[in-house]
Structure formats: structure tokens, C-alpha cells
Amino acid sequence: MTTEVTNKPPVWFWVVAVVALLWNLMGVIAYLGDAFTTVEQLEQMTQEQRELFEMRPAWVTAAFAIAVFAGAIGSIALLIRKKWATPLFVISLIAAFAQFIYNSFMTNTVEVMGTQAIVFPILVLGFGLYLIFFAKKGNAKGWLR
């Protein structure tokens, strides 16, 4: 006879998990918009913005994709209460950090795009750190299996 004890997460767990999914889905939408940029959209950019876009290495685009899709799948893992949410959030954060390093220190993105090019990525990294902490807490509390 097997008895399985499960800890039911509190309501705020579900709220955070849904917010995490919505946040990461916005990232997926941003990535898809970036990946499928049209010629018309490129023509609307300034010369400097277009150069940044066209000169971006493939690894940065890959890091963007990994960051948003790992985050979205990690959020789904939270909603279905799986422990593998934590490593997915770690992968997502590492990829987002790689993209941040490239944009902040290897290009003139801040000059071209302004301070938002630093502020928003810091927000992304902060939320990514929080999601790792949150998933680890869920593991420790037995909310994730």
C-alpha cells in the first residue's frame, strides 16, 4: 500500500506562477517579433538601430530564444508543480545574462536605444532571479514534485 503525501500550495503560489507565465509569454512574443522582423519594420528603424539589429551575432539571438522559451516552459512547470522548473529558470537566466552582457558591453546599444536598454534588462534579470528563488522555495516546501 502506497501513501502519497502532497503539500497543497497556497493561493499566492498560483498567482505568482500565472504572472510568471504571462511575463514569459510576453518574452516569447517579443522574440517571435524580433525573429520575424519584416523589411518594412527594418525600414522604419534609424540607421543605427538597423545596424545593431543586422550585426547581432547568431549566438545572441539564440540566447534570446533560449531565455524566453526556457522561462515559459519553466513557468508551465510551476503550474503543473514540477521540480524541473528550477533548472529551466536557471538556464533562462544564464541566457538572458549572456544577451545582457552583449547588448550592454559589446555594442553601442545604450547610445542608440537610451537608458531603457539597461533598465529593462536589469528588470528581466531581477525577475529571473526571483523565479529561481521562488521555484527553489516551492521545492523546499514540497509544492513541486
PDB file of C-alpha atoms in Angstrom:
ATOM      1  CA  MET A   1       0.000   0.000   0.000  1.00  0.00           C
ATOM      2  CA  THR A   2       1.430   3.326  -1.020  1.00  0.00           C
ATOM      3  CA  THR A   3       0.524   6.619   0.501  1.00  0.00           C
ATOM      4  CA  GLU A   4       1.495   9.783  -1.239  1.00  0.00           C
ATOM      5  CA  VAL A   5       1.522  12.966   0.775  1.00  0.00           C
ATOM      6  CA  THR A   6       1.244  16.171  -1.186  1.00  0.00           C
ATOM      7  CA  ASN A   7       1.562  19.674   0.083  1.00  0.00           C
ATOM      8  CA  LYS A   8      -1.007  21.931  -1.436  1.00  0.00           C
ATOM      9  CA  PRO A   9       0.490  25.285  -2.451  1.00  0.00           C
ATOM     10  CA  PRO A  10      -1.160  28.459  -1.163  1.00  0.00           C
ATOM     11  CA  VAL A  11      -3.194  30.716  -3.435  1.00  0.00           C
ATOM     12  CA  TRP A  12      -0.326  33.204  -3.794  1.00  0.00           C
ATOM     13  CA  PHE A  13       1.803  30.408  -5.341  1.00  0.00           C
ATOM     14  CA  TRP A  14      -0.713  30.131  -8.175  1.00  0.00           C
ATOM     15  CA  VAL A  15      -0.866  33.904  -8.602  1.00  0.00           C
ATOM     16  CA  VAL A  16       2.928  34.120  -8.928  1.00  0.00           C
ATOM     17  CA  ALA A  17       3.003  31.116 -11.286  1.00  0.00           C
ATOM     18  CA  VAL A  18       0.376  32.696 -13.581  1.00  0.00           C
ATOM     19  CA  VAL A  19       2.190  36.064 -13.540  1.00  0.00           C
ATOM     20  CA  ALA A  20       5.432  34.222 -14.365  1.00  0.00           C
ATOM     21  CA  LEU A  21       3.782  32.505 -17.319  1.00  0.00           C
ATOM     22  CA  LEU A  22       2.281  35.748 -18.635  1.00  0.00           C
ATOM     23  CA  TRP A  23       5.646  37.517 -18.241  1.00  0.00           C
ATOM     24  CA  ASN A  24       7.495  34.777 -20.079  1.00  0.00           C
ATOM     25  CA  LEU A  25       4.861  34.571 -22.811  1.00  0.00           C
ATOM     26  CA  MET A  26       5.407  38.291 -23.407  1.00  0.00           C
ATOM     27  CA  GLY A  27       9.084  37.405 -23.840  1.00  0.00           C
ATOM     28  CA  VAL A  28       8.194  34.699 -26.359  1.00  0.00           C
ATOM     29  CA  ILE A  29       6.067  37.203 -28.287  1.00  0.00           C
ATOM     30  CA  ALA A  30       8.942  39.705 -28.236  1.00  0.00           C
ATOM     31  CA  TYR A  31      11.330  37.040 -29.519  1.00  0.00           C
ATOM     32  CA  LEU A  32       8.966  36.000 -32.316  1.00  0.00           C
ATOM     33  CA  GLY A  33       8.506  39.651 -33.299  1.00  0.00           C
ATOM     34  CA  ASP A  34      12.276  40.013 -33.405  1.00  0.00           C
ATOM     35  CA  ALA A  35      12.827  36.768 -35.320  1.00  0.00           C
ATOM     36  CA  PHE A  36      10.210  37.628 -37.925  1.00  0.00           C
ATOM     37  CA  THR A  37      11.090  41.287 -38.440  1.00  0.00           C
ATOM     38  CA  THR A  38       9.937  42.395 -41.877  1.00  0.00           C
ATOM     39  CA  VAL A  39      11.729  44.587 -44.374  1.00  0.00           C
ATOM     40  CA  GLU A  40       9.107  47.262 -43.716  1.00  0.00           C
ATOM     41  CA  GLN A  41       9.927  47.201 -39.998  1.00  0.00           C
ATOM     42  CA  LEU A  42      13.647  47.439 -40.755  1.00  0.00           C
ATOM     43  CA  GLU A  43      12.997  50.456 -42.966  1.00  0.00           C
ATOM     44  CA  GLN A  44      11.256  52.217 -40.061  1.00  0.00           C
ATOM     45  CA  MET A  45      14.363  51.892 -37.867  1.00  0.00           C
ATOM     46  CA  THR A  46      17.067  54.515 -37.684  1.00  0.00           C
ATOM     47  CA  GLN A  47      20.330  53.614 -39.395  1.00  0.00           C
ATOM     48  CA  GLU A  48      21.967  52.944 -36.009  1.00  0.00           C
ATOM     49  CA  GLN A  49      19.098  50.691 -34.850  1.00  0.00           C
ATOM     50  CA  ARG A  50      19.186  48.769 -38.101  1.00  0.00           C
ATOM     51  CA  GLU A  51      22.942  48.252 -37.822  1.00  0.00           C
ATOM     52  CA  LEU A  52      22.528  46.909 -34.277  1.00  0.00           C
ATOM     53  CA  PHE A  53      19.839  44.522 -35.492  1.00  0.00           C
ATOM     54  CA  GLU A  54      21.707  43.326 -38.572  1.00  0.00           C
ATOM     55  CA  MET A  55      25.126  42.974 -36.911  1.00  0.00           C
ATOM     56  CA  ARG A  56      23.872  40.936 -33.940  1.00  0.00           C
ATOM     57  CA  PRO A  57      25.610  37.550 -33.813  1.00  0.00           C
ATOM     58  CA  ALA A  58      23.556  34.372 -34.071  1.00  0.00           C
ATOM     59  CA  TRP A  59      24.539  33.343 -30.546  1.00  0.00           C
ATOM     60  CA  VAL A  60      22.799  36.431 -29.126  1.00  0.00           C
ATOM     61  CA  THR A  61      19.613  35.590 -30.991  1.00  0.00           C
ATOM     62  CA  ALA A  62      19.938  32.005 -29.745  1.00  0.00           C
ATOM     63  CA  ALA A  63      20.415  33.268 -26.179  1.00  0.00           C
ATOM     64  CA  PHE A  64      17.237  35.351 -26.558  1.00  0.00           C
ATOM     65  CA  ALA A  65      15.301  32.284 -27.752  1.00  0.00           C
ATOM     66  CA  ILE A  66      16.682  30.046 -25.000  1.00  0.00           C
ATOM     67  CA  ALA A  67      15.934  32.658 -22.334  1.00  0.00           C
ATOM     68  CA  VAL A  68      12.294  33.161 -23.260  1.00  0.00           C
ATOM     69  CA  PHE A  69      11.374  29.577 -24.123  1.00  0.00           C
ATOM     70  CA  ALA A  70      13.117  28.093 -21.065  1.00  0.00           C
ATOM     71  CA  GLY A  71      11.347  30.702 -18.923  1.00  0.00           C
ATOM     72  CA  ALA A  72       7.963  29.927 -20.465  1.00  0.00           C
ATOM     73  CA  ILE A  73       8.407  26.169 -20.085  1.00  0.00           C
ATOM     74  CA  GLY A  74       9.670  26.724 -16.523  1.00  0.00           C
ATOM     75  CA  SER A  75       6.507  28.694 -15.782  1.00  0.00           C
ATOM     76  CA  ILE A  76       4.364  25.887 -17.159  1.00  0.00           C
ATOM     77  CA  ALA A  77       6.364  23.509 -14.950  1.00  0.00           C
ATOM     78  CA  LEU A  78       5.410  25.654 -11.951  1.00  0.00           C
ATOM     79  CA  LEU A  79       1.758  25.472 -12.903  1.00  0.00           C
ATOM     80  CA  ILE A  80       1.898  21.684 -13.141  1.00  0.00           C
ATOM     81  CA  ARG A  81       4.022  21.608  -9.963  1.00  0.00           C
ATOM     82  CA  LYS A  82       7.200  20.048 -11.368  1.00  0.00           C
ATOM     83  CA  LYS A  83      10.652  20.338  -9.789  1.00  0.00           C
ATOM     84  CA  TRP A  84      12.301  20.800 -13.160  1.00  0.00           C
ATOM     85  CA  ALA A  85      11.041  24.389 -13.163  1.00  0.00           C
ATOM     86  CA  THR A  86      14.175  25.378 -11.232  1.00  0.00           C
ATOM     87  CA  PRO A  87      16.806  24.243 -13.769  1.00  0.00           C
ATOM     88  CA  LEU A  88      14.749  25.763 -16.588  1.00  0.00           C
ATOM     89  CA  PHE A  89      14.722  29.115 -14.789  1.00  0.00           C
ATOM     90  CA  VAL A  90      18.490  28.841 -14.252  1.00  0.00           C
ATOM     91  CA  ILE A  91      19.015  28.181 -17.979  1.00  0.00           C
ATOM     92  CA  SER A  92      16.730  31.089 -18.805  1.00  0.00           C
ATOM     93  CA  LEU A  93      18.640  33.441 -16.511  1.00  0.00           C
ATOM     94  CA  ILE A  94      22.043  32.412 -17.880  1.00  0.00           C
ATOM     95  CA  ALA A  95      20.847  33.003 -21.451  1.00  0.00           C
ATOM     96  CA  ALA A  96      19.294  36.367 -20.543  1.00  0.00           C
ATOM     97  CA  PHE A  97      22.525  37.361 -18.786  1.00  0.00           C
ATOM     98  CA  ALA A  98      24.577  36.469 -21.885  1.00  0.00           C
ATOM     99  CA  GLN A  99      22.301  38.625 -24.010  1.00  0.00           C
ATOM    100  CA  PHE A 100      22.532  41.465 -21.465  1.00  0.00           C
ATOM    101  CA  ILE A 101      26.342  41.328 -21.449  1.00  0.00           C
ATOM    102  CA  TYR A 102      26.472  41.508 -25.241  1.00  0.00           C
ATOM    103  CA  ASN A 103      23.986  44.366 -25.531  1.00  0.00           C
ATOM    104  CA  SER A 104      25.426  46.367 -22.634  1.00  0.00           C
ATOM    105  CA  PHE A 105      29.157  45.935 -23.060  1.00  0.00           C
ATOM    106  CA  MET A 106      29.901  44.727 -26.584  1.00  0.00           C
ATOM    107  CA  THR A 107      27.785  47.166 -28.595  1.00  0.00           C
ATOM    108  CA  ASN A 108      26.634  50.768 -28.504  1.00  0.00           C
ATOM    109  CA  THR A 109      23.051  49.718 -27.695  1.00  0.00           C
ATOM    110  CA  VAL A 110      22.744  52.154 -24.792  1.00  0.00           C
ATOM    111  CA  GLU A 111      23.796  55.082 -27.006  1.00  0.00           C
ATOM    112  CA  VAL A 112      21.357  54.080 -29.731  1.00  0.00           C
ATOM    113  CA  MET A 113      18.376  52.957 -27.627  1.00  0.00           C
ATOM    114  CA  GLY A 114      18.816  55.063 -24.482  1.00  0.00           C
ATOM    115  CA  THR A 115      18.712  54.093 -20.811  1.00  0.00           C
ATOM    116  CA  GLN A 116      15.784  51.717 -21.350  1.00  0.00           C
ATOM    117  CA  ALA A 117      18.358  49.408 -22.940  1.00  0.00           C
ATOM    118  CA  ILE A 118      19.856  48.971 -19.450  1.00  0.00           C
ATOM    119  CA  VAL A 119      16.810  49.362 -17.193  1.00  0.00           C
ATOM    120  CA  PHE A 120      14.572  46.755 -18.819  1.00  0.00           C
ATOM    121  CA  PRO A 121      17.232  44.008 -18.981  1.00  0.00           C
ATOM    122  CA  ILE A 122      18.012  44.599 -15.300  1.00  0.00           C
ATOM    123  CA  LEU A 123      14.295  44.134 -14.579  1.00  0.00           C
ATOM    124  CA  VAL A 124      14.348  40.914 -16.623  1.00  0.00           C
ATOM    125  CA  LEU A 125      17.382  39.603 -14.733  1.00  0.00           C
ATOM    126  CA  GLY A 126      15.828  40.539 -11.390  1.00  0.00           C
ATOM    127  CA  PHE A 127      12.600  38.715 -12.207  1.00  0.00           C
ATOM    128  CA  GLY A 128      14.633  35.743 -13.442  1.00  0.00           C
ATOM    129  CA  LEU A 129      16.486  35.590 -10.118  1.00  0.00           C
ATOM    130  CA  TYR A 130      13.190  35.806  -8.263  1.00  0.00           C
ATOM    131  CA  LEU A 131      11.730  32.911 -10.263  1.00  0.00           C
ATOM    132  CA  ILE A 132      14.720  30.730  -9.364  1.00  0.00           C
ATOM    133  CA  PHE A 133      14.258  31.632  -5.693  1.00  0.00           C
ATOM    134  CA  PHE A 134      10.504  31.010  -5.961  1.00  0.00           C
ATOM    135  CA  ALA A 135      10.929  27.593  -7.609  1.00  0.00           C
ATOM    136  CA  LYS A 136      13.542  26.581  -5.026  1.00  0.00           C
ATOM    137  CA  LYS A 137      11.145  27.605  -2.264  1.00  0.00           C
ATOM    138  CA  GLY A 138       8.414  25.556  -3.921  1.00  0.00           C
ATOM    139  CA  ASN A 139      10.770  22.571  -3.970  1.00  0.00           C
ATOM    140  CA  ALA A 140      11.706  23.047  -0.308  1.00  0.00           C
ATOM    141  CA  LYS A 141       8.053  23.360   0.749  1.00  0.00           C
ATOM    142  CA  GLY A 142       7.099  20.236  -1.169  1.00  0.00           C
ATOM    143  CA  TRP A 143       4.797  22.089  -3.541  1.00  0.00           C
ATOM    144  CA  LEU A 144       6.692  20.784  -6.572  1.00  0.00           C
ATOM    145  CA  ARG A 145       7.140  17.112  -7.381  1.00  0.00           C
TER     146      ARG A 145
END
